[in-house]
Amino acid sequence: MSDQAPKKFAGYLVEFETPHDIMVAATSVRDAGFTRWDTHTPFPVHGLDHAMGLRGTALPWIVMLMGVTGCAVGLGLQWWTNAHNYQFVVSGKPFFSIPATIPVTFELTILFSAIGAFLGMILLNGFPRWHHPVFSSERFRRATQDRFFLSVEAEDPLCEEDKTGEFLRSLGGSHLEKMEV
Amino acid sequence: MCRKTSEGPFDDREDTVSAPNRAIDLSGEQITLGPVGDRVTRIAGAIGVLGLVATALLGMQGGVEGQARAMNSYLVAFCFFLSIMLGALFFTLIQHVTRAGWSVVLRRFAEAIAANAPLMAVLALPILVPIALGRDLLYVWTSSEALAHDHLMAGKVGFLNPTFFLIRMVVYFGAWSLMGSWFFRKSVEQDTSGDPNLTVKMQSASAPGLFVFAITLTFASLDLLMSLEPNWFSTMFGVYFFAGSALAFFATLPIVSYFTQKAGRLVGLISREHYHDMGKFVFAFIVFWAYIAFSQYMLYWYANIPEETVWFLRRQTGQWESLSWLLLFGHFIVPFLALISRIPKRAKGTLIVGAFWMLLMHYADLYYVAMPHLSEGVIPLSLMDLTAMLGVGGFFVASVATRLRNRSLVPQRDPRLHESLAFENF
């Protein structure tokens, strides 16, 4: 790796051995006021979102908005095609009536909501992106097996290379390393 | 990613770090109703007796017509509580068939309500005995005079005749009584023996149980409710009744939990997480009911065949039309929007109000199904509607309270109890 450009400090990665340890650590990092940090665990840990002070996401509102849009599009499409742009009598039914339009409206509401939920999740998670500093660590691979990681990014306004390192070391993790890119 | 550390509206959980092991109190006072059960039994029992006597007296006053009116009130009230009982049986079976862990602290309520099946069989007697005696108070197909003038109906006599009807009723109530009592008995047995094999047994019984449940519920709804207008038919009617039943039970469950906790029982055992899940079930079955109700409506509306639309036409004529609108908005649109967010489902107050509202709407739904054949264009509200509800409801509640009087309110040695106590939503 020595043939590459000098690496830049990108933050810290702390390793923990139990869910309880990372929960305690997350509470301290939360209370210290960090904003650009995350935890990485091999399985969902109950209460960790609270320990991290995570707030609810805007995702439900995105889904709601998309659902309402889908509903309006469904109704509008059927009204415009059947009752406005190209009126055509089908078995003596009225050109436009609510009961007949419900199935398509329902399906489009669901479709738009689902697309909103999927793309909204992708965007809110900060995707698409090609790389994240945590992947510079070899040990981080164990985040999908048996270790619990807490990462603090260098872009956090509170993150200073020396002071934060000290603070994180005091949290009692089993390993601390700098992330570099 | 940017994360705010302030407390948002979703931060309503206990700090798991500061309280890693919540102490769970499983002492006798906390998990049995005791004297509260006695009080509930006495009060509800008295209301039940008064309600039934009042219904009978009011019905007697109006001659044959009054008796028929009383029978219809009674049928709606009976089907209301029958549907809650069936919903409870469904819940018990589903929890076992899915080996659910989250619901263990709530399952005893469902088991105790489902064990009301024999009581419902007794309460069915005022409907069944007149039919056995050859009276034609309730169902038009029991009247030989009506049959002589209605050839379409006369063609259905092979199925809709008093003898076969009564045989079917014995089968339905027999099956429900067997299942309801058996699941309650086995679960209570586990409280003392702690035998995990009982759980395995209940699990193996639940899958065939669901099969029997689905068949009996479907046919019972056709017999008890759809045959009020015997010339009309819907293959979706059974599912429609099921959707209402499940919803009625899921609305009952948070109410029962809430008042049990208010009486100082199961405090700390049923958590906000459990209420949240009950709320999800209420919401889900509001949507399911609407889906089924609309599917049934739209197919008839679109085909527009007189013998099929007659049922809906009657319900869109005169005052009945306003009841149709009430169901559309009150049973679906308003509660759908009110309960869609997780916040009202996690707040006990809003959930309980919503649950009471849904029970009211479920009653309106049964009224909408069972009453219009009596009077064209006019909603025939009567004091007997109320007294019949109090009568059947009183016995229903008293019976559950008696059953739980000295028994644990949770399956306390269920192998999945701890999973249920630790349950959390994401």
Coordinates of C-alpha atoms in Angstrom, one line a residue, chain B residues 23-190:
Chain B
A23 CA -37.9 -6.8 37.5
I24 CA -41.0 -8.7 36.6
D25 CA -43.5 -9.2 39.4
L26 CA -45.3 -12.5 39.0
S27 CA -46.7 -12.7 42.4
G28 CA -50.3 -13.8 43.0
E29 CA -51.9 -10.4 43.5
Q30 CA -50.4 -9.0 40.3
I31 CA -51.5 -11.8 38.0
T32 CA -54.9 -12.9 39.4
L33 CA -58.1 -10.9 39.3
G34 CA -59.2 -11.9 42.8
P35 CA -61.8 -9.7 44.4
V36 CA -61.9 -7.5 41.3
G37 CA -63.1 -10.5 39.4
D38 CA -65.9 -11.1 41.9
R39 CA -67.1 -7.5 41.6
V40 CA -67.0 -7.6 37.8
T41 CA -68.9 -10.9 37.9
R42 CA -71.6 -9.6 40.2
I43 CA -72.2 -6.3 38.4
A44 CA -72.0 -7.8 34.9
G45 CA -74.2 -10.7 35.9
A46 CA -76.8 -8.4 37.3
I47 CA -76.8 -6.3 34.1
G48 CA -77.1 -9.4 32.1
V49 CA -80.1 -10.7 33.9
L50 CA -81.8 -7.3 33.9
G51 CA -81.0 -6.8 30.2
L52 CA -82.5 -10.1 29.1
V53 CA -85.6 -9.8 31.3
A54 CA -86.1 -6.2 29.9
T55 CA -85.7 -7.4 26.3
A56 CA -88.2 -10.2 26.9
L57 CA -90.8 -7.9 28.6
L58 CA -90.5 -5.2 26.0
G59 CA -90.9 -7.9 23.3
M60 CA -94.0 -9.4 24.9
Q61 CA -95.7 -6.0 24.9
G62 CA -95.9 -5.7 21.1
G63 CA -97.6 -9.0 20.3
V64 CA -96.1 -11.2 17.5
E65 CA -94.6 -8.1 15.8
G66 CA -92.9 -7.1 19.1
Q67 CA -91.6 -10.6 19.6
A68 CA -90.1 -10.6 16.1
R69 CA -88.6 -7.2 16.8
A70 CA -87.1 -8.4 20.1
M71 CA -85.7 -11.5 18.3
N72 CA -83.9 -9.3 15.8
S73 CA -82.4 -7.1 18.5
Y74 CA -81.3 -10.2 20.3
L75 CA -79.8 -11.7 17.1
V76 CA -77.6 -8.6 16.5
A77 CA -76.5 -8.5 20.1
F78 CA -75.8 -12.3 20.0
C79 CA -73.8 -12.0 16.8
F80 CA -71.9 -9.1 18.2
F81 CA -70.5 -11.1 21.2
L82 CA -70.3 -14.3 19.2
S83 CA -68.0 -12.5 16.8
I84 CA -65.8 -11.3 19.6
M85 CA -65.6 -14.9 20.9
L86 CA -64.8 -16.2 17.4
G87 CA -62.1 -13.5 17.0
A88 CA -60.6 -14.7 20.3
L89 CA -60.6 -18.3 19.1
F90 CA -59.0 -17.2 15.9
F91 CA -56.3 -15.2 17.8
T92 CA -55.5 -18.2 20.0
L93 CA -55.2 -20.6 17.1
I94 CA -53.0 -18.1 15.0
Q95 CA -50.6 -17.5 17.9
H96 CA -50.1 -21.3 18.3
V97 CA -49.8 -22.0 14.6
T98 CA -47.2 -19.3 14.1
R99 CA -45.5 -20.1 17.5
A100 CA -45.7 -16.5 18.3
G101 CA -43.6 -15.2 21.2
W102 CA -44.7 -11.5 21.4
S103 CA -48.3 -12.3 22.3
V104 CA -47.9 -14.7 25.2
V105 CA -48.8 -12.1 27.9
L106 CA -52.0 -11.4 26.0
R107 CA -53.0 -14.9 25.1
R108 CA -54.8 -15.8 28.3
F109 CA -57.4 -13.1 27.7
A110 CA -58.0 -14.6 24.2
E111 CA -58.2 -18.1 25.7
A112 CA -60.7 -17.0 28.4
I113 CA -62.9 -15.2 25.9
A114 CA -62.8 -18.1 23.4
A115 CA -63.8 -20.5 26.3
N116 CA -67.1 -18.6 26.3
A117 CA -68.2 -20.8 23.4
P118 CA -70.4 -23.0 25.6
L119 CA -72.0 -19.9 27.1
M120 CA -72.8 -18.7 23.5
A121 CA -74.4 -22.0 22.8
V122 CA -76.7 -21.5 25.8
L123 CA -77.4 -17.9 24.7
A124 CA -78.3 -19.2 21.3
L125 CA -81.3 -21.0 22.7
P126 CA -83.7 -18.0 22.5
I127 CA -83.0 -18.1 18.7
L128 CA -83.0 -21.8 18.3
V129 CA -85.9 -22.9 20.5
P130 CA -88.6 -21.0 18.7
I131 CA -87.3 -22.5 15.4
A132 CA -87.5 -25.9 16.9
L133 CA -91.0 -25.2 18.1
G134 CA -92.0 -24.2 14.6
R135 CA -92.4 -20.5 15.2
D136 CA -91.4 -18.2 12.3
L137 CA -90.3 -15.1 14.3
L138 CA -86.9 -14.5 12.8
Y139 CA -86.1 -16.2 9.6
V140 CA -88.6 -16.0 6.7
W141 CA -87.7 -19.4 5.4
T142 CA -89.2 -20.9 8.6
S143 CA -92.6 -19.7 7.5
S144 CA -94.5 -22.2 5.4
E145 CA -96.8 -19.4 4.2
A146 CA -93.9 -17.4 2.9
L147 CA -92.5 -20.6 1.2
A148 CA -95.7 -21.2 -0.6
H149 CA -95.5 -17.8 -2.3
D150 CA -91.8 -17.7 -3.0
H151 CA -90.6 -20.3 -5.4
L152 CA -87.0 -19.2 -5.4
M153 CA -86.9 -19.6 -1.6
A154 CA -88.8 -22.9 -1.8
G155 CA -86.0 -24.2 -4.0
K156 CA -83.5 -23.7 -1.1
V157 CA -85.5 -25.7 1.4
G158 CA -83.2 -28.7 1.1
F159 CA -80.6 -26.6 3.0
L160 CA -82.7 -24.0 4.8
N161 CA -85.0 -26.1 6.8
P162 CA -85.4 -26.1 10.6
T163 CA -84.1 -29.6 11.2
F164 CA -80.9 -29.2 9.2
F165 CA -80.4 -25.7 10.5
L166 CA -80.5 -27.0 14.1
I167 CA -78.2 -29.9 13.3
R168 CA -75.7 -27.4 11.8
M169 CA -75.9 -25.2 14.9
V170 CA -75.1 -28.1 17.1
V171 CA -72.1 -28.8 14.9
Y172 CA -70.8 -25.2 15.0
F173 CA -71.3 -24.6 18.7
G174 CA -70.0 -28.1 19.5
A175 CA -66.8 -27.5 17.5
W176 CA -66.3 -24.0 19.0
S177 CA -67.0 -25.3 22.6
L178 CA -64.5 -28.1 22.1
M179 CA -61.8 -25.9 20.8
G180 CA -62.4 -23.0 23.1
S181 CA -62.5 -25.1 26.3
W182 CA -59.6 -27.3 25.2
F183 CA -57.1 -24.5 24.5
F184 CA -58.1 -22.8 27.8
R185 CA -57.8 -26.0 29.8
K186 CA -54.4 -27.0 28.4
S187 CA -53.0 -23.5 28.9
V188 CA -54.2 -23.3 32.5
E189 CA -52.8 -26.8 33.1
Q190 CA -49.4 -25.5 32.0

